[in-house]
Coordinates of C-alpha atoms and ligand atoms in Angstrom, one line a residue:
M18 CA 129.0 82.2 91.0
I19 CA 128.9 84.2 94.2
G20 CA 125.1 84.3 95.8
S21 CA 122.2 82.4 94.9
G22 CA 119.3 85.4 95.3
F23 CA 117.7 87.2 92.8
G24 CA 120.8 88.3 90.8
G25 CA 123.0 85.1 91.4
A26 CA 120.5 82.7 90.1
M27 CA 119.0 84.3 87.6
A28 CA 122.3 84.9 85.7
A29 CA 122.8 81.2 86.8
W30 CA 119.8 80.4 84.7
E31 CA 121.0 81.7 81.0
L32 CA 124.0 80.2 81.7
V33 CA 123.4 76.7 82.8
A34 CA 120.6 77.3 79.8
A35 CA 123.6 77.7 77.7
G36 CA 125.4 74.5 78.2
L37 CA 128.1 76.2 80.3
R38 CA 129.5 74.8 83.7
V39 CA 128.5 76.7 86.9
A40 CA 129.7 76.7 90.3
M41 CA 127.5 78.9 93.0
V42 CA 128.8 79.6 96.6
E43 CA 125.8 80.3 99.0
R44 CA 126.8 81.9 103.0
G45 CA 123.3 80.3 103.7
G46 CA 121.8 76.9 104.2
W47 CA 118.5 75.6 102.8
V48 CA 115.3 76.8 105.1
E49 CA 113.9 73.9 105.9
R50 CA 109.7 74.2 105.4
G51 CA 106.9 73.3 107.7
P52 CA 104.3 74.4 110.2
Q53 CA 107.4 76.2 112.0
N54 CA 107.9 78.9 109.3
W55 CA 104.6 80.1 110.2
A56 CA 104.7 80.2 113.9
G57 CA 106.1 83.3 115.5
E58 CA 109.8 81.7 115.0
G59 CA 109.4 81.8 111.7
A60 CA 109.3 85.7 111.2
F61 CA 113.1 85.9 109.4
V62 CA 114.9 88.2 112.0
R63 CA 114.4 85.5 114.6
T64 CA 115.6 82.7 112.2
P65 CA 119.1 81.6 111.8
A66 CA 119.1 83.1 108.3
Y67 CA 119.1 86.8 110.3
A68 CA 122.7 85.9 110.8
P69 CA 125.0 87.0 113.6
D70 CA 127.8 85.9 112.1
S71 CA 127.5 88.7 109.3
A72 CA 126.9 91.4 111.8
F73 CA 127.7 95.1 110.4
R74 CA 127.7 98.8 112.1
V75 CA 124.7 101.3 110.7
L76 CA 125.1 104.8 110.9
Q77 CA 121.2 106.1 110.2
G78 CA 120.6 109.4 112.1
R79 CA 122.9 110.2 114.5
R80 CA 123.0 106.4 116.1
W81 CA 125.2 103.7 115.4
A82 CA 123.2 100.2 115.6
E83 CA 123.8 96.7 114.3
Q84 CA 122.3 94.8 111.8
N85 CA 122.6 91.2 110.3
L86 CA 122.5 90.1 106.6
C87 CA 119.7 88.0 105.5
T88 CA 122.0 84.9 104.3
C89 CA 120.1 81.5 102.7
V90 CA 119.7 79.7 99.7
G91 CA 117.5 81.7 97.7
G92 CA 118.6 84.8 99.6
P93 CA 115.8 87.3 101.2
S94 CA 113.5 86.0 98.6
V95 CA 112.5 83.4 101.1
Y96 CA 111.1 85.8 103.3
Y97 CA 109.8 88.2 100.6
G98 CA 106.7 89.6 100.0
G99 CA 106.2 88.6 96.7
S100 CA 105.5 91.8 95.0
S101 CA 107.1 91.8 91.1
F102 CA 106.7 95.2 89.7
R103 CA 108.9 96.4 86.8
F104 CA 110.3 99.5 86.7
R105 CA 108.3 102.6 84.8
Q106 CA 109.4 103.8 81.5
G107 CA 110.5 106.8 83.1
D108 CA 112.6 105.2 86.1
F109 CA 115.2 104.9 84.0
D110 CA 115.4 108.7 82.9
P111 CA 115.6 110.3 86.0
A112 CA 115.0 113.6 87.0
P113 CA 117.8 116.0 88.2
E114 CA 115.9 116.6 91.3
I115 CA 116.2 112.5 92.1
V116 CA 119.9 112.3 90.4
G117 CA 121.0 115.5 92.4
G118 CA 125.1 115.8 92.0
S119 CA 125.7 112.0 91.8
G120 CA 126.3 111.5 88.1
A121 CA 123.8 108.4 88.0
A122 CA 122.7 107.3 84.5
W123 CA 121.1 104.1 83.4
P124 CA 122.9 102.9 80.4
L125 CA 120.0 101.3 79.4
G126 CA 116.0 101.9 78.7
Y127 CA 112.8 99.9 79.4
D128 CA 112.9 98.6 75.9
A129 CA 116.0 96.5 76.6
L130 CA 115.4 95.0 79.6
E131 CA 111.4 94.2 78.5
P132 CA 111.5 90.8 77.4
Y133 CA 113.8 89.8 80.5
Y134 CA 111.0 91.3 82.4
T135 CA 108.5 88.7 80.4
Q136 CA 111.1 86.3 81.1
A137 CA 111.7 87.0 85.0
E138 CA 107.5 87.2 85.5
R139 CA 107.3 83.6 83.6
L140 CA 110.2 82.1 85.7
L141 CA 108.4 83.6 88.9
G142 CA 104.9 82.4 88.0
V143 CA 103.4 86.0 88.6
A144 CA 100.0 86.8 89.2
G145 CA 99.1 90.5 88.2
A146 CA 96.0 92.2 85.8
A147 CA 97.6 94.0 82.7
G148 CA 96.3 97.3 81.6
S149 CA 95.2 98.0 85.8
D150 CA 98.2 100.2 86.7
P151 CA 97.8 103.7 85.7
T152 CA 101.7 103.9 85.1
E153 CA 102.2 100.8 83.6
P154 CA 104.8 100.2 81.1
P155 CA 104.5 98.6 77.8
R156 CA 104.5 94.9 78.1
S157 CA 104.7 92.2 75.3
A158 CA 102.6 89.5 76.9
P159 CA 100.2 89.1 79.5
Y160 CA 101.0 88.0 83.3
P161 CA 101.2 84.4 83.4
Y162 CA 98.5 84.2 86.2
P163 CA 95.5 86.3 87.2
P164 CA 95.0 87.8 90.5
S165 CA 93.3 86.4 93.4
P166 CA 89.9 87.4 94.5
L167 CA 90.1 90.6 97.1
A168 CA 90.1 89.8 100.9
A169 CA 87.9 91.9 102.7
P170 CA 90.2 94.7 103.8
S171 CA 91.7 95.0 100.2
R172 CA 87.7 95.9 99.1
R173 CA 87.4 98.3 101.8
I174 CA 90.8 100.3 101.1
E175 CA 89.9 99.7 97.2
A176 CA 86.3 101.5 98.0
A177 CA 88.3 103.8 100.0
A178 CA 90.4 104.7 97.5
R179 CA 88.2 104.8 94.9
S180 CA 86.0 107.8 96.3
L181 CA 89.0 109.6 96.5
G182 CA 89.4 109.7 93.1
L183 CA 92.4 107.3 93.0
H184 CA 93.0 104.0 91.1
P185 CA 94.0 101.1 92.6
F186 CA 94.7 98.0 91.3
P187 CA 96.5 94.3 92.1
I188 CA 100.3 94.3 93.2
P189 CA 101.6 91.4 90.7
L190 CA 102.5 88.5 93.1
A191 CA 104.8 86.0 92.9
I192 CA 102.6 83.5 94.4
N193 CA 101.2 80.7 93.3
Y194 CA 97.6 80.6 93.4
A195 CA 96.6 77.2 91.9
A196 CA 93.7 75.0 93.8
E197 CA 96.2 71.9 94.1
T198 CA 99.0 73.4 95.8
G199 CA 98.7 76.6 95.7
C200 CA 98.5 79.3 98.4
R201 CA 96.7 79.4 101.4
R202 CA 96.7 82.7 101.8
C203 CA 97.7 83.2 105.1
T204 CA 98.6 86.4 107.3
T205 CA 102.1 85.0 107.9
C206 CA 103.7 86.1 104.3
D207 CA 105.7 88.6 104.1
A208 CA 108.9 88.2 106.1
F209 CA 108.3 84.9 106.7
A210 CA 109.4 81.8 104.8
C211 CA 106.5 79.7 102.9
A212 CA 105.5 76.3 105.0
I213 CA 104.2 74.9 101.5
G214 CA 106.5 76.5 98.6
A215 CA 103.3 78.7 97.6
K216 CA 105.4 81.6 97.2
N217 CA 107.4 81.7 93.9
D218 CA 110.6 82.6 95.7
I219 CA 114.2 81.8 94.4
A220 CA 115.1 78.5 96.4
T221 CA 111.8 77.1 95.7
R222 CA 111.6 78.1 91.8
L223 CA 114.9 77.9 90.3
V224 CA 117.7 76.7 92.6
P225 CA 116.4 73.3 92.6
E226 CA 115.9 73.3 88.9
L227 CA 119.5 74.6 88.3
V228 CA 120.8 72.0 90.9
S229 CA 119.0 69.0 88.7
R230 CA 120.4 70.7 85.4
G231 CA 123.9 70.2 87.0
M232 CA 125.4 73.4 88.6
Q233 CA 127.4 72.8 91.6
L234 CA 126.0 74.4 94.8
F235 CA 128.2 75.1 98.0
T236 CA 126.5 76.2 100.8
D237 CA 127.0 77.0 104.1
T238 CA 130.2 78.6 102.2
L239 CA 131.3 81.8 102.2
A240 CA 133.6 83.7 99.4
V241 CA 135.8 85.9 101.6
R242 CA 138.7 87.2 98.5
L243 CA 138.9 87.4 94.8
V244 CA 142.1 87.1 93.8
A245 CA 143.1 88.8 90.7
E246 CA 146.2 87.9 88.3
G247 CA 146.8 90.9 86.0
D248 CA 143.6 92.5 84.8
R249 CA 141.6 89.0 85.2
I250 CA 140.3 87.4 88.3
A251 CA 142.0 83.8 88.9
A252 CA 140.5 82.5 92.0
V253 CA 137.6 83.1 94.8
D254 CA 139.0 82.2 98.2
C255 CA 136.0 80.6 100.4
R256 CA 135.4 79.3 103.8
G257 CA 133.2 76.6 105.5
R258 CA 130.9 78.8 107.5
A259 CA 130.9 75.9 110.4
S260 CA 134.2 74.8 110.0
G261 CA 136.4 77.5 108.5
E262 CA 137.8 75.4 106.0
A263 CA 139.2 76.5 102.7
L264 CA 138.1 76.4 99.2
V265 CA 139.9 77.9 96.6
L266 CA 137.2 78.0 93.3
R267 CA 138.9 79.0 89.5
A268 CA 137.1 79.7 86.5
E269 CA 137.1 81.4 83.3
S270 CA 134.7 84.0 84.7
F271 CA 132.7 85.4 88.3
V272 CA 129.7 86.8 89.2
L273 CA 129.3 88.5 92.2
A274 CA 125.7 88.8 93.3
A275 CA 126.1 88.6 97.4
G276 CA 123.6 91.7 97.5
A277 CA 124.1 95.2 97.5
L278 CA 126.0 95.2 100.7
A279 CA 128.1 92.1 100.8
T280 CA 129.2 92.7 97.0
P281 CA 131.1 96.2 97.3
H282 CA 132.4 94.7 101.1
L283 CA 133.9 91.6 99.0
L284 CA 135.3 94.1 96.2
L285 CA 136.7 96.2 98.6
A286 CA 138.4 93.5 100.5
S287 CA 140.0 92.1 97.8
G288 CA 141.4 95.7 97.1
L289 CA 139.5 95.4 93.3
E290 CA 138.9 99.0 93.7
R291 CA 142.1 100.0 92.8
M292 CA 142.3 98.9 89.6
N293 CA 138.5 100.3 88.2
P294 CA 138.5 103.7 86.7
A295 CA 135.6 104.3 88.8
G296 CA 136.8 103.1 92.3
H297 CA 135.8 106.1 94.0
A298 CA 132.3 105.1 93.7
V299 CA 132.5 101.4 95.0
G300 CA 130.6 100.9 98.3
R301 CA 129.0 104.0 97.8
Y302 CA 125.6 105.9 96.5
L303 CA 123.7 103.5 98.5
M304 CA 119.9 103.6 98.7
R305 CA 117.3 101.7 100.3
H306 CA 113.8 103.7 99.6
C307 CA 112.5 105.7 102.3
N308 CA 109.8 103.6 103.2
A309 CA 107.1 103.4 105.9
M310 CA 104.2 101.5 106.9
T311 CA 101.4 103.1 108.4
Y312 CA 98.6 101.6 110.2
G313 CA 95.1 102.2 110.6
L314 CA 93.3 101.4 113.8
F315 CA 89.7 100.3 113.1
A316 CA 86.7 99.6 115.8
R317 CA 86.0 95.8 114.4
N318 CA 88.6 93.6 113.0
P319 CA 89.1 94.5 109.4
N320 CA 90.1 90.9 108.3
P321 CA 87.8 88.6 110.4
G322 CA 88.3 86.1 108.1
N323 CA 92.1 86.3 108.6
E324 CA 93.1 86.5 104.8
H325 CA 96.3 87.1 103.2
H326 CA 95.6 91.0 101.6
K327 CA 99.2 92.2 100.6
Q328 CA 96.9 92.9 97.2
L329 CA 96.8 96.2 96.0
A330 CA 98.7 99.3 94.8
I331 CA 98.5 102.6 93.9
H332 CA 100.4 104.6 91.7
D333 CA 98.5 107.6 92.0
F334 CA 101.5 109.4 93.3
Y335 CA 104.2 107.6 91.6
F336 CA 105.4 110.6 89.2
G337 CA 104.7 113.3 91.7
V338 CA 101.7 115.7 92.7
D339 CA 101.2 119.5 91.9
E340 CA 100.9 119.9 95.6
K341 CA 102.0 122.2 98.1
D342 CA 102.6 119.5 100.9
A343 CA 105.1 117.3 98.3
P344 CA 108.7 118.2 96.9
P345 CA 108.7 118.5 93.3
G346 CA 108.9 115.4 90.8
K347 CA 108.6 112.0 91.7
L348 CA 107.1 110.2 95.2
G349 CA 107.1 106.5 94.6
N350 CA 104.9 103.7 95.3
M351 CA 101.9 102.5 98.1
Q352 CA 101.1 99.2 98.7
Q353 CA 98.9 97.4 101.2
V354 CA 100.9 95.9 104.3
M355 CA 99.0 93.4 106.5
G356 CA 99.2 94.6 110.3
P357 CA 102.1 93.2 112.1
P358 CA 102.4 89.6 113.0
A359 CA 102.5 89.4 117.0
A360 CA 105.6 87.6 116.6
M361 CA 106.8 91.2 115.0
L362 CA 106.0 92.7 118.1
E363 CA 107.8 90.9 120.1
V364 CA 110.8 92.0 118.0
G365 CA 110.6 95.7 118.0
L366 CA 108.9 96.0 121.3
P367 CA 109.7 95.5 124.9
R368 CA 108.0 91.8 125.6
P369 CA 105.3 93.2 128.1
I370 CA 104.4 96.4 125.4
A371 CA 104.3 93.8 123.3
R372 CA 101.7 91.8 124.9
M373 CA 99.7 94.6 125.4
A374 CA 99.7 95.7 121.9
T375 CA 98.9 92.4 120.6
P376 CA 95.1 92.5 120.6
L377 CA 95.7 96.1 119.0
V378 CA 97.0 93.9 115.7
E379 CA 94.1 92.5 114.9
H380 CA 92.4 95.9 114.8
M381 CA 94.7 96.9 112.2
T382 CA 95.5 97.1 108.3
G383 CA 98.0 99.3 106.7
L384 CA 99.9 100.6 103.6
L385 CA 103.2 100.1 102.7
S386 CA 104.5 104.1 101.1
I387 CA 108.1 103.5 99.3
A388 CA 109.5 106.8 98.7
E389 CA 112.6 106.8 96.1
D390 CA 115.7 107.9 97.3
Q391 CA 118.1 109.9 96.0
P392 CA 121.8 108.2 95.1
R393 CA 124.7 110.2 96.9
A394 CA 128.1 109.9 97.8
E395 CA 128.0 109.9 101.6
N396 CA 125.8 107.0 102.0
G397 CA 127.3 103.2 101.3
V398 CA 129.8 100.6 102.5
R399 CA 133.0 101.1 104.3
I400 CA 135.7 98.3 105.8
D401 CA 137.6 98.3 108.2
P402 CA 141.0 96.4 107.6
G403 CA 142.3 96.6 110.8
A404 CA 139.6 94.3 112.2
V405 CA 138.6 90.9 110.5
D406 CA 135.9 88.4 111.4
R407 CA 136.6 84.8 112.0
F408 CA 136.4 84.5 108.6
G409 CA 139.0 86.7 107.7
L410 CA 137.0 89.1 106.1
P411 CA 137.4 93.1 107.6
R412 CA 134.7 94.6 109.7
M413 CA 132.0 96.1 107.1
S414 CA 130.2 99.7 108.7
V415 CA 127.2 101.2 106.5
T416 CA 126.4 104.8 106.4
S417 CA 122.6 105.6 105.6
L418 CA 121.8 109.3 105.8
Y419 CA 118.5 110.5 104.0
S420 CA 118.4 113.5 102.1
P421 CA 115.8 116.2 102.8
R422 CA 114.0 115.7 100.1
D423 CA 114.2 111.6 100.7
L424 CA 112.1 112.6 104.2
A425 CA 109.7 115.3 102.2
A426 CA 108.5 112.5 99.6
R427 CA 107.8 110.2 102.4
A428 CA 105.8 112.5 104.3
A429 CA 104.0 113.6 101.7
L430 CA 103.2 109.6 100.9
I431 CA 102.2 108.8 104.4
R432 CA 99.9 112.0 104.9
R433 CA 98.0 110.3 101.6
A434 CA 98.0 106.7 103.2
K435 CA 96.6 108.1 106.2
K436 CA 94.1 109.9 104.2
I437 CA 92.8 106.7 102.5
L438 CA 92.9 104.9 105.8
R439 CA 90.9 107.1 107.3
R440 CA 88.4 107.1 104.6
A441 CA 88.2 103.3 104.9
G442 CA 87.0 103.5 108.3
A443 CA 90.3 104.0 110.5
W444 CA 89.7 105.8 113.9
G445 CA 93.6 106.6 114.0
T446 CA 96.6 105.5 112.4
A447 CA 100.2 104.9 113.6
T448 CA 103.5 105.0 111.2
W449 CA 106.5 102.8 111.4
K450 CA 109.5 104.0 109.4
V451 CA 111.3 101.3 108.4
S452 CA 115.0 101.0 109.0
T453 CA 116.1 97.6 107.4
F454 CA 118.2 97.5 104.0
S455 CA 115.8 94.9 102.9
H456 CA 115.7 97.3 99.6
A457 CA 119.4 97.6 99.5
V458 CA 120.8 98.9 95.7
G459 CA 123.2 101.1 94.1
T460 CA 126.9 100.3 95.5
V461 CA 128.2 99.1 92.2
R462 CA 126.6 101.2 90.1
M463 CA 126.4 100.5 86.5
G464 CA 126.4 103.2 83.5
D465 CA 128.3 104.5 80.7
D466 CA 130.9 106.5 81.9
E467 CA 134.1 104.9 83.0
R468 CA 135.1 107.7 85.4
T469 CA 131.5 107.7 87.5
A470 CA 130.2 103.8 87.3
P471 CA 132.3 101.1 88.0
L472 CA 130.4 98.4 85.8
D473 CA 129.5 98.8 82.1
P474 CA 126.2 98.5 80.7
D475 CA 127.2 94.9 80.6
C476 CA 127.8 94.9 84.4
R477 CA 131.1 93.5 83.5
F478 CA 133.5 95.2 86.5
R479 CA 135.9 98.0 85.0
G480 CA 139.5 96.7 85.1
V481 CA 139.0 92.9 85.7
E482 CA 138.4 91.5 82.2
N483 CA 136.2 88.7 83.8
L484 CA 134.5 89.9 86.5
Y485 CA 130.3 90.8 86.6
V486 CA 128.3 91.9 89.2
T487 CA 124.3 91.0 89.0
D488 CA 122.9 91.6 92.0
G489 CA 120.7 95.2 92.9
S490 CA 124.3 96.5 93.5
C491 CA 124.4 97.7 90.1
F492 CA 121.4 100.1 90.0
P493 CA 122.3 103.6 89.1
T494 CA 118.9 105.1 90.8
S495 CA 116.5 103.2 92.9
A496 CA 113.1 103.7 91.1
G497 CA 109.9 104.2 93.4
V498 CA 108.8 100.1 93.2
N499 CA 110.4 97.3 95.1
P500 CA 113.2 96.0 93.4
S501 CA 113.2 92.2 92.6
L502 CA 112.0 92.0 89.3
T503 CA 114.5 94.4 87.8
I504 CA 117.4 92.8 89.5
A505 CA 116.0 89.4 88.2
A506 CA 115.5 90.6 84.7
N507 CA 118.6 92.8 84.7
A508 CA 120.7 89.6 85.5
L509 CA 118.6 87.5 83.2
R510 CA 120.3 89.8 80.6
V511 CA 123.5 89.8 81.7
G512 CA 123.7 86.1 81.9
R513 CA 122.4 86.1 78.8
R514 CA 125.2 88.1 77.2
M515 CA 127.8 86.3 78.9
A516 CA 127.0 82.8 77.8
A517 CA 126.6 84.7 73.8
R518 CA 130.1 85.4 74.7
A519 CA 131.3 82.2 76.1
S520 CA 129.5 80.3 73.4
P521 CA 128.6 81.8 70.1
A522 CA 125.7 79.2 69.5
H523 CA 123.9 81.0 72.6
A524 CA 124.0 84.0 71.1
E525 CA 122.4 82.5 67.7
A526 CA 119.6 81.2 69.8
A527 CA 119.4 83.7 71.7
G528 CA 118.7 86.3 68.7
Ligands
FAD27 C1 111.1 90.7 104.6 C2 111.5 91.3 103.2 C3 110.1 91.0 102.1 C4 110.7 91.5 101.0 N1 109.7 91.9 99.5 C5 109.8 92.3 98.4 C6 109.2 92.1 97.8 O1 107.8 92.3 98.2 N2 109.5 93.0 96.4 C7 110.3 93.0 96.0 O2 110.8 93.3 95.1 N3 111.6 93.0 96.9 C8 111.5 92.6 98.3 N4 112.4 92.6 99.3 C9 113.6 92.8 98.8 C10 114.3 91.9 98.0 O3 114.1 90.3 98.5 C11 116.1 92.0 97.6 O4 115.8 93.3 96.8 C12 116.7 90.9 96.7 O5 116.5 89.9 97.3 C13 117.8 91.4 96.6 O6 118.5 90.6 95.5 P1 119.8 91.1 95.3 O7 120.2 89.7 94.3 O8 120.6 91.8 95.2 O9 120.3 89.8 96.6 P2 120.1 88.9 97.4 O10 118.7 88.4 97.1 O11 120.6 89.6 99.2 O12 121.2 87.8 97.7 C14 122.4 87.7 98.1 C15 123.3 86.5 98.3 O13 124.3 86.1 98.5 C16 125.0 85.6 99.5 N5 125.9 85.9 100.0 C17 126.3 86.9 101.1 N6 127.7 87.6 101.2 C18 128.2 86.4 100.9 C19 129.4 85.6 100.5 N7 130.7 86.6 100.9 N8 129.4 84.7 100.1 C20 128.8 83.5 99.6 N9 127.2 84.3 99.5 C21 127.2 85.3 99.9 C22 123.5 85.6 100.4 O14 123.4 84.8 101.8 C23 122.2 85.9 99.7 O15 121.7 84.2 99.4 C24 112.3 92.1 100.3 C25 113.5 91.8 101.7 C26 113.1 91.7 102.9 C27 114.1 91.2 103.6
SF4_28 S1 100.4 83.5 101.6 FE1 100.6 81.7 100.7 S2 102.4 82.1 99.7 FE2 102.4 83.7 101.4 S3 103.0 82.2 103.1 FE3 101.0 81.9 103.2 S4 100.4 80.2 102.0 FE4 102.6 80.9 101.6

């Protein structure tokens, strides 16, 4: 098992439950929990988890920039916002205006994933309100927990949206609101680790339990090569992150879940695309949503109680709007986003400007627009075998250019976000276009067609008997909601099928 994020830990959950012996290698270490998580230095881009030793080059727009991977036990879930959406039924049957010439097609429908969504919501203790989302797919069980009461800024957004004829509803959140251990409703949640473990991330909810049930976890250890013998993987070569010491792990089956950038990086570094009939697609079709945060500036602090208020989402525009200013077809999700903590300003702006802007932050609250982006062959991960890092991994570069449709969908959502914020009383608005890869998916997609999809419908890497990919890389399209719950549900599905193959008794127990 390579990677301890959503895809790795959820697949491991099923394998360990079936009594199989599992070893997991994770590039990062445990994130320490304490008050420092909520201080400026706790913003994830300022922590050691945003690891300079994983730096890669990115071409976005006309410029090359540098970014790092988020590496730690639990992966970026430790720093995530907890939004836990199921894909809509229609997301599994994407329209031609999204698919374009990419050949992307899901090999499974919503019904196949529904039981695993229910299981993932239970494992992550998701708090939500069934029946409140106008585009919600059918569900076989209610949410495990009810949502928290709305904070002042959320009530304001709710009233404004309703007065415009919209239908805001509670974001399903993987947050523990139970009174004794629970959430303190702070504003440093998204992009920060939770100091008290009330955010139900993978490092809090799954990994310790997996270890206590016998899973062997190697932290601060990188996989650097998958070694093939014939049509099987025989071993994975690893390096200690600090010591550089070599470790070779052998197993019956291997699960690659290093995230949608690091997974194709490892496959290409190992030359495995040459064994796959759709090898040309390995590393391509990268998507990351076309996101923007639009902030409203209010005369008075809209959040005098300084409360957590990433609480409401709006799906009235999800499947599109019949209006001239929007492209035909799906647009995506809109959800609340809290004003950027002052610490984050210092990351994005020169320090004197950040200091001047800090008082303004208290007068801001916002809406995040998540536009579905198109899978396109030109976007993806490449390696430069001539330049290797100190671990022996070839240098990775990433190309990510939005299509005119991606940009038009985002612009249409931004205009609607501004309208809601103005109706809520904002004097003015400012928009920040997101350039990170926090929602990266799609680089080793699954599908029925062996000419276009490197993974088969069970997420087995074609051409190699015993290699599976269970992270966000496997998505054929990105849909218009945050990806983690779907990564989790699919990894549980694949883990269950792997376990059934390894142990027929588990297949019977699993039905
Ligand atoms: C600030 C932030 C907020 C977010 N908020 C939300 C949200 O509210 N809702 C939502 O659905 N999504 C959210 N996301 C996105 C979500 O976290 C990702 O979609 C999800 O974590 C991806 O899961 P994964 O299994 O594909 O890979 P990851 O979770 O990225 O896991 C990959 C793991 O592999 C490890 N790894 C990498 N390379 C190697 C190697 N060579 N050897 C060993 N280990 C390796 C990494 O360290 C990592 O732990 C957010 C992300 C960020 C950064
Ligand atoms: S809002 Fe709750 S879950 Fe999020 S960091 Fe604060 S205490 Fe933790």
